[in-house]
Coordinates of C-alpha atoms and ligand atoms in Angstrom, one line a residue:
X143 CA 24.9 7.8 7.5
X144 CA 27.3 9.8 9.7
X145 CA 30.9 9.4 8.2
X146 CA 33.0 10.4 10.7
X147 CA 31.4 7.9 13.0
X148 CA 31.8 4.9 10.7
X149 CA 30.3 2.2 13.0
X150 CA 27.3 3.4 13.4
X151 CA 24.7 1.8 13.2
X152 CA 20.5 1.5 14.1
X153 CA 19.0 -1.3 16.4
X154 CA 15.4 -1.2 16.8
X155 CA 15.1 2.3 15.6
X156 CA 17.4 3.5 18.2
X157 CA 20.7 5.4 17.1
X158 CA 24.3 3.7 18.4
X159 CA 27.6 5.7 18.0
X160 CA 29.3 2.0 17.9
X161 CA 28.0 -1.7 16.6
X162 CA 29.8 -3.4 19.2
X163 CA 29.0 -3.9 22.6
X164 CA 28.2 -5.9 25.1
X165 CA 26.7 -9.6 25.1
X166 CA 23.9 -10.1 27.7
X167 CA 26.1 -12.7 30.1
X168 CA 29.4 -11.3 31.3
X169 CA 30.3 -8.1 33.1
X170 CA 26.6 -6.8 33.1
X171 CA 24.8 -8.2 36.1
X172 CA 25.9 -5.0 39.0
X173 CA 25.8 -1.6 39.2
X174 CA 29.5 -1.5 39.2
X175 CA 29.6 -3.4 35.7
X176 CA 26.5 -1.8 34.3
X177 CA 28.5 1.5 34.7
X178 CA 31.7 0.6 33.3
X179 CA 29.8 -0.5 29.9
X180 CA 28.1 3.1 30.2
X181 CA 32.3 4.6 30.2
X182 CA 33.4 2.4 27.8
X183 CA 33.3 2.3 24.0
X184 CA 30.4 -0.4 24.0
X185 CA 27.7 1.5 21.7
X186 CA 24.9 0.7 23.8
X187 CA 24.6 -1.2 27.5
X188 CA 22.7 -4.6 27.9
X189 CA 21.6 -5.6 31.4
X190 CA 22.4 -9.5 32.7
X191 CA 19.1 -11.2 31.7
X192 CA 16.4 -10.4 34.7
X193 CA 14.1 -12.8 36.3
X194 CA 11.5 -11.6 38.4
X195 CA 13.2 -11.7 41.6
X196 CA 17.1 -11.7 42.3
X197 CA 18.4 -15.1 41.7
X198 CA 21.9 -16.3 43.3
X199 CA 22.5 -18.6 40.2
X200 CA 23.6 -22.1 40.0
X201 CA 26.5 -23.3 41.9
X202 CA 30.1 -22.8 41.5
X203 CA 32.6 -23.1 39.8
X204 CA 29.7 -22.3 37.0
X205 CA 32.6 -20.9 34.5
X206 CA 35.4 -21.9 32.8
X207 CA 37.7 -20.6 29.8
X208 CA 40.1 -22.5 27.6
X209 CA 42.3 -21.7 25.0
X210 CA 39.3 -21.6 22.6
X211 CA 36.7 -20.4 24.2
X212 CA 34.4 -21.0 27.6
X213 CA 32.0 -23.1 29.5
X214 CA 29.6 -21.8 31.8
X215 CA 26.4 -23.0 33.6
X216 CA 25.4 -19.5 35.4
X217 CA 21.7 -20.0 36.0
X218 CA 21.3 -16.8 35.5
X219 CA 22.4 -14.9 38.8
X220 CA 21.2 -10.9 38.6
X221 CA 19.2 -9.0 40.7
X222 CA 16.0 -9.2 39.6
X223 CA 14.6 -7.0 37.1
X224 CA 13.0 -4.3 39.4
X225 CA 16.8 -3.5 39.7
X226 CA 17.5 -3.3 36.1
X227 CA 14.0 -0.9 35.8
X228 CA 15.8 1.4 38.0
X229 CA 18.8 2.0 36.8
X230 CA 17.2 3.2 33.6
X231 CA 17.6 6.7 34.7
X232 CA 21.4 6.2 35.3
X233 CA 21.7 4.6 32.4
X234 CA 20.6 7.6 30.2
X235 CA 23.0 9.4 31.4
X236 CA 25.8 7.6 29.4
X237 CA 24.2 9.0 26.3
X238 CA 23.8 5.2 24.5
X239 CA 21.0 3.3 24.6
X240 CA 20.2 1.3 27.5
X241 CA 18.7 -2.8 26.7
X242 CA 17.4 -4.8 29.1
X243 CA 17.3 -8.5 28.5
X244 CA 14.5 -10.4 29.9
X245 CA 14.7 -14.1 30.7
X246 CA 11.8 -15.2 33.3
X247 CA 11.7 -18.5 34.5
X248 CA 8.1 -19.1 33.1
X249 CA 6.0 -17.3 30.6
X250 CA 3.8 -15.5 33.1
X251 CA 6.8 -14.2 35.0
X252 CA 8.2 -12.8 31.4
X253 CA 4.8 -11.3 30.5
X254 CA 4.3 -9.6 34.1
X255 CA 8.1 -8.5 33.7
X256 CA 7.7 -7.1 29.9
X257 CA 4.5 -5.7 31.0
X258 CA 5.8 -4.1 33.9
X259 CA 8.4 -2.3 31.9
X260 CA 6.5 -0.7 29.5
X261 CA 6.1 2.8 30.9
X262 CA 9.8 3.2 31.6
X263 CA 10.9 6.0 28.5
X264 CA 14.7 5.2 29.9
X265 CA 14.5 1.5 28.4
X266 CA 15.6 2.1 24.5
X267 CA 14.4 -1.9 23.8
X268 CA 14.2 -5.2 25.4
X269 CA 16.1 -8.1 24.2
X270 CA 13.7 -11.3 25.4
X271 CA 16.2 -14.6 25.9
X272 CA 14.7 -17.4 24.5
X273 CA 17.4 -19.8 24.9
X274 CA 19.3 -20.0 28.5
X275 CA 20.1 -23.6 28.6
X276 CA 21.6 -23.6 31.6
X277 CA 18.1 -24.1 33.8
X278 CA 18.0 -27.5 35.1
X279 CA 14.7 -29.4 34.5
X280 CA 13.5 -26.2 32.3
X281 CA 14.2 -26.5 28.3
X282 CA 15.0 -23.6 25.9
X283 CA 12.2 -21.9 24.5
X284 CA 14.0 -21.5 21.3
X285 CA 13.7 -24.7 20.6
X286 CA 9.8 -24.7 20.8
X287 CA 8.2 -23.5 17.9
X288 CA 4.9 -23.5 19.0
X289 CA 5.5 -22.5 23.0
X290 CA 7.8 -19.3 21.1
X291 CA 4.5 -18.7 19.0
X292 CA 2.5 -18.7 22.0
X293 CA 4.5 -16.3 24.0
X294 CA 5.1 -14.2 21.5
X295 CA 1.5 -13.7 21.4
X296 CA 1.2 -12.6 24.8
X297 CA 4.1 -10.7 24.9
X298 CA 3.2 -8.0 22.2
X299 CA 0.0 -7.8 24.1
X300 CA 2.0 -5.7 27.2
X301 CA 5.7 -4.7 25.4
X302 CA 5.8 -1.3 25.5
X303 CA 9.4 -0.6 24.0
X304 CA 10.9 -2.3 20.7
X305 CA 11.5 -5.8 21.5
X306 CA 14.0 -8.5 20.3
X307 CA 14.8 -12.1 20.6
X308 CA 18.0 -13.8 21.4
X309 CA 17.2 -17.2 19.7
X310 CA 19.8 -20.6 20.3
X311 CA 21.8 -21.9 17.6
X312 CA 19.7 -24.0 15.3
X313 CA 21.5 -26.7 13.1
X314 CA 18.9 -27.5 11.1
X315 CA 17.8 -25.9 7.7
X316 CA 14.1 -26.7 8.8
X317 CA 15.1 -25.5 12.1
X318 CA 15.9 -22.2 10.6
X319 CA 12.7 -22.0 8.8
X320 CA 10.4 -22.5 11.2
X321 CA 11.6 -20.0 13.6
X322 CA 11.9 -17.4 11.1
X323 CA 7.9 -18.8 10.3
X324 CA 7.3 -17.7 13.6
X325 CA 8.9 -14.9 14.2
X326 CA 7.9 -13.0 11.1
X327 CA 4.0 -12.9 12.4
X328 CA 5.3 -10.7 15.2
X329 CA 6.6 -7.2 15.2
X330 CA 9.6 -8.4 16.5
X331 CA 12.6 -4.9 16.3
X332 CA 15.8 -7.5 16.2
X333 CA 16.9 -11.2 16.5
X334 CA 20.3 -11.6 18.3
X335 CA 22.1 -14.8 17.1
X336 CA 23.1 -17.1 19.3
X337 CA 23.2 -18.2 22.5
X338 CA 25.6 -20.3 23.8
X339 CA 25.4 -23.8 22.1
X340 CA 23.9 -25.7 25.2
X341 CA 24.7 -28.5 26.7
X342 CA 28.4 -29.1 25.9
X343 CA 31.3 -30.7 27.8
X344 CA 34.4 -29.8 28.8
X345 CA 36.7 -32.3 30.8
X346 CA 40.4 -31.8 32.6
X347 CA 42.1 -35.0 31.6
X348 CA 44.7 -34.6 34.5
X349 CA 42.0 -34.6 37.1
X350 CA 39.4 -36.9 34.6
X351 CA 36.8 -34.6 35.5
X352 CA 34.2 -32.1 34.5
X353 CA 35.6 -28.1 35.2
X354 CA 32.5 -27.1 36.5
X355 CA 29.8 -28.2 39.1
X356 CA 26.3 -27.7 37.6
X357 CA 24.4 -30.1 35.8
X358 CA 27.3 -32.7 36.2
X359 CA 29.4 -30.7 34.1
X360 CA 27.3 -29.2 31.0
X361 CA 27.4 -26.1 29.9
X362 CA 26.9 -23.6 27.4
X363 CA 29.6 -23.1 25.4
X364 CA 31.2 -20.1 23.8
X365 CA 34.3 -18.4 21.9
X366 CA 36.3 -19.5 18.9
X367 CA 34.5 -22.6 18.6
X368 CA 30.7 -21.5 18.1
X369 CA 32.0 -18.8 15.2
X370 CA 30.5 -20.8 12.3
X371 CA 27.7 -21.9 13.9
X372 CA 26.6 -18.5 15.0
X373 CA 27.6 -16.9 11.2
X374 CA 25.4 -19.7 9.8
X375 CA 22.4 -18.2 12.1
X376 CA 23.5 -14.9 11.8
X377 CA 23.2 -15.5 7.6
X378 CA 20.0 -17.5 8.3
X379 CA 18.2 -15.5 10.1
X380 CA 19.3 -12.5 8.0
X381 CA 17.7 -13.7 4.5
X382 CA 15.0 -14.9 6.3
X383 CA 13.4 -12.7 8.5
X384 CA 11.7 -9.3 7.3
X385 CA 13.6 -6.7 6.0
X386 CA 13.0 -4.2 8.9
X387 CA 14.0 -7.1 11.6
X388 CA 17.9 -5.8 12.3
X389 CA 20.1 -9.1 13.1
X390 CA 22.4 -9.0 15.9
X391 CA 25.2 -11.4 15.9
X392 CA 27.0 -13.0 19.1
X393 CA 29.7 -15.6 18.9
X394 CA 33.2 -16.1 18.9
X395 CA 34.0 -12.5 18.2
X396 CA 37.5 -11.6 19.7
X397 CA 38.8 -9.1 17.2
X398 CA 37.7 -6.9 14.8
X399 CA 38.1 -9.4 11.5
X400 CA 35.6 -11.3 13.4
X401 CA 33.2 -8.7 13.6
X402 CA 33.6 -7.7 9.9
X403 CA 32.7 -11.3 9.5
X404 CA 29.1 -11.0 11.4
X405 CA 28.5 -7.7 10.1
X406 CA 29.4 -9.3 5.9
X407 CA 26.8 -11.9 6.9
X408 CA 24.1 -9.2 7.5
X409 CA 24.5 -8.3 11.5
X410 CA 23.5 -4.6 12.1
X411 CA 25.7 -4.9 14.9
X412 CA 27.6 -7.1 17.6
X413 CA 27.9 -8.8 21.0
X414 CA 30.9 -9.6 22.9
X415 CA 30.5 -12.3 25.5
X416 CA 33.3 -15.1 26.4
X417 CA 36.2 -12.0 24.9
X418 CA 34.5 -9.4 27.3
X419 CA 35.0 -11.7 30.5
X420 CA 38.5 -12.6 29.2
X421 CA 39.3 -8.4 28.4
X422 CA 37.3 -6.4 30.0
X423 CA 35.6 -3.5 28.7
X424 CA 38.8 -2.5 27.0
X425 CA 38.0 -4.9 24.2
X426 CA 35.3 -2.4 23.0
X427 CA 38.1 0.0 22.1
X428 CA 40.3 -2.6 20.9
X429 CA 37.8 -4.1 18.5
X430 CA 36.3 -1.1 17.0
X431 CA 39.6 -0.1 16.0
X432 CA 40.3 -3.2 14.2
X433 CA 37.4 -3.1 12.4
X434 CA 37.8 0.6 11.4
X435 CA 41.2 -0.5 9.8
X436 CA 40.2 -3.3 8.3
X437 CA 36.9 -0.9 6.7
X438 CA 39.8 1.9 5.7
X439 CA 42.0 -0.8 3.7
X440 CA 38.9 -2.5 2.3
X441 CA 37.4 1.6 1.1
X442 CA 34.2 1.1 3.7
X443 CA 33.2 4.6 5.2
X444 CA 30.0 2.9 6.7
X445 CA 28.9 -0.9 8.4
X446 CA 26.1 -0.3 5.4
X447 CA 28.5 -0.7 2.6
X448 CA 28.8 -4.3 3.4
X449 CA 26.1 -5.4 5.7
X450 CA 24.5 -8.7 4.1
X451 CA 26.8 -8.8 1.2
X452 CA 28.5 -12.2 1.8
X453 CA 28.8 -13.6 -2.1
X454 CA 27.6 -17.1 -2.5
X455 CA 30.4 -18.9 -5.2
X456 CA 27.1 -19.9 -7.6
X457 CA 26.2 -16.1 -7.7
Ligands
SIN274 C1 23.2 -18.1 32.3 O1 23.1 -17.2 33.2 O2 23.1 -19.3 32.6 C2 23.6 -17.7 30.9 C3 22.5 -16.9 30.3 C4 22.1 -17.5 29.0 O3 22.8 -18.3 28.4 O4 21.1 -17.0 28.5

């Protein structure tokens, strides 16, 4: 471990100079934004999750932030992941490690893209989103155990680079077992904990109405509020899945006490979604240093001095 770079850290065997960086959702979907990750302190760049061919998205207003957090129904807008396959070779040339997060809108369109993506040495690791619950008519695969199983399957027939998952929040104990059942059969690299937790509704009570137009008003939500839920699955998912699966935890993280948090619950290293939209790329800075002073106090020189080691009280 590299001690003057105390936040570094390994995600599917590939080296980043900083834990933190960017969740796949805000700020991630253009050129212009994918480039701005690649200047800033984010320790590695994750594309806006790519369907086979550019999507516009659902319709807006499809976002929404309050005081504790956001709302969003995007549909996934990007540009389709023949765009994201190309700017690989840019990517590289921010010296981090470049993600791209796959999301197609069946199973044969996330093989063909997965499959499709294999050859390209630029892509450090693909991060495939089971859980985007903002799809009208089109449930998450998360919840699925047996279509995740089955995907899975095919999907490590074609992956060519390390691959992850970025599951939805479960709420279940069962819940969490059975996914981990699953996952552990597959070489899966990382599991990136959580999604937004779906289907949520947020009302302006001066107008009595929903705050945005999709799906009469749900949404996924995100910030403050989902914390818990996503160091419960962050925690989870941690004691339960393989030793060599590295757990990345999304999820209400807006300073650096909040990544400490994630990372004492066994996350290898974080994403910033709903604070990212809110900041900007700046937060990357911001955050980092927060949790380098709160490591300093606390005598951490390295993430690995307290990665996983939440006490229980009966311990
Ligand atoms: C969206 O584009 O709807 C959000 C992506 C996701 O939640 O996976």
């Amino acid at each position: 471990m590299d001690t003057s770079k105390p936040l570094s850290t390994t995600i599917a065997g590939q080296k980043l100079e900083s834990c933190i960086f960017n969740a796949s959702g805000p700020k991630c979907t253009t050129q212009e934004e994918l480039d701005a990750l690649g200047q800033s302190a984010a320790g590695a760049i994750l594309s806006k999750s790519a369907t086979l061919e550019y999507r516009a998205g659902n319709e807006k207003p499809r976002y929404y932030e309050t005081e504790w957090g956001s709302i969003n129904s995007m549909g996934l807008p990007n540009e389709g992941y023949e765009f994201y396959a190309n700017y690989a070779a840019k990517a590289v040339t921010h010296n981090k490690p470049y993600i791209i997060s796959v999301s197609g809108m069946s199973s044969e369109d996330n093989i063909h893209i997965v499959k499709e993506l294999a050859g390209n040495e630029n892509i450090a690791a693909i991060e495939l989103n089971l859980s985007c619950p903002n799809l009208p008519g089109k449930p998450q695969t998360g919840y699925d155990f047996e279509q995740s199983r089955a995907l899975l399957e095919k999907i490590f027939e074609v992956a060519g680079q390390p691959l992850g998952v970025k599951l939805p929040p479960y709420f279940d104990i069962p819940h969490f077992e059975m996914m981990a059942e699953v996952l552990n059969d597959f070489p899966i690299s990382f599991a990136t904990c959580i999604n937004s937790i779906g289907n949520g509704l947020v009302i302006d009570t001066e107008e009595e109405c929903v705050v945005i137009r999709p799906k009469h008003g749900f949404g996924g939500i995100g910030g403050d509020f989902i914390k818990p839920t996503a160091l419960a699955n962050v925690r989870k998912f941690y004691t339960l899945l393989k030793d060599d699966v590295d757990i990345i935890g999304v999820g209400g993280i807006k300073n650096g006490m909040d990544a400490f948090e994630h990372i004492l619950c066994g996350a290898g290293a974080v994403q910033i979604g709903t604070q990212l939209m809110r900041e900007g790329t700046d937060c990357f800075t911001r955050i980092a240093s927060e949790l380098q002073n709160i490591m300093r106090k606390k005598g951490y020189t390295s993430i690995d001095d307290f990665k996983g080691t939440l006490k229980n009280m009966d311990a």
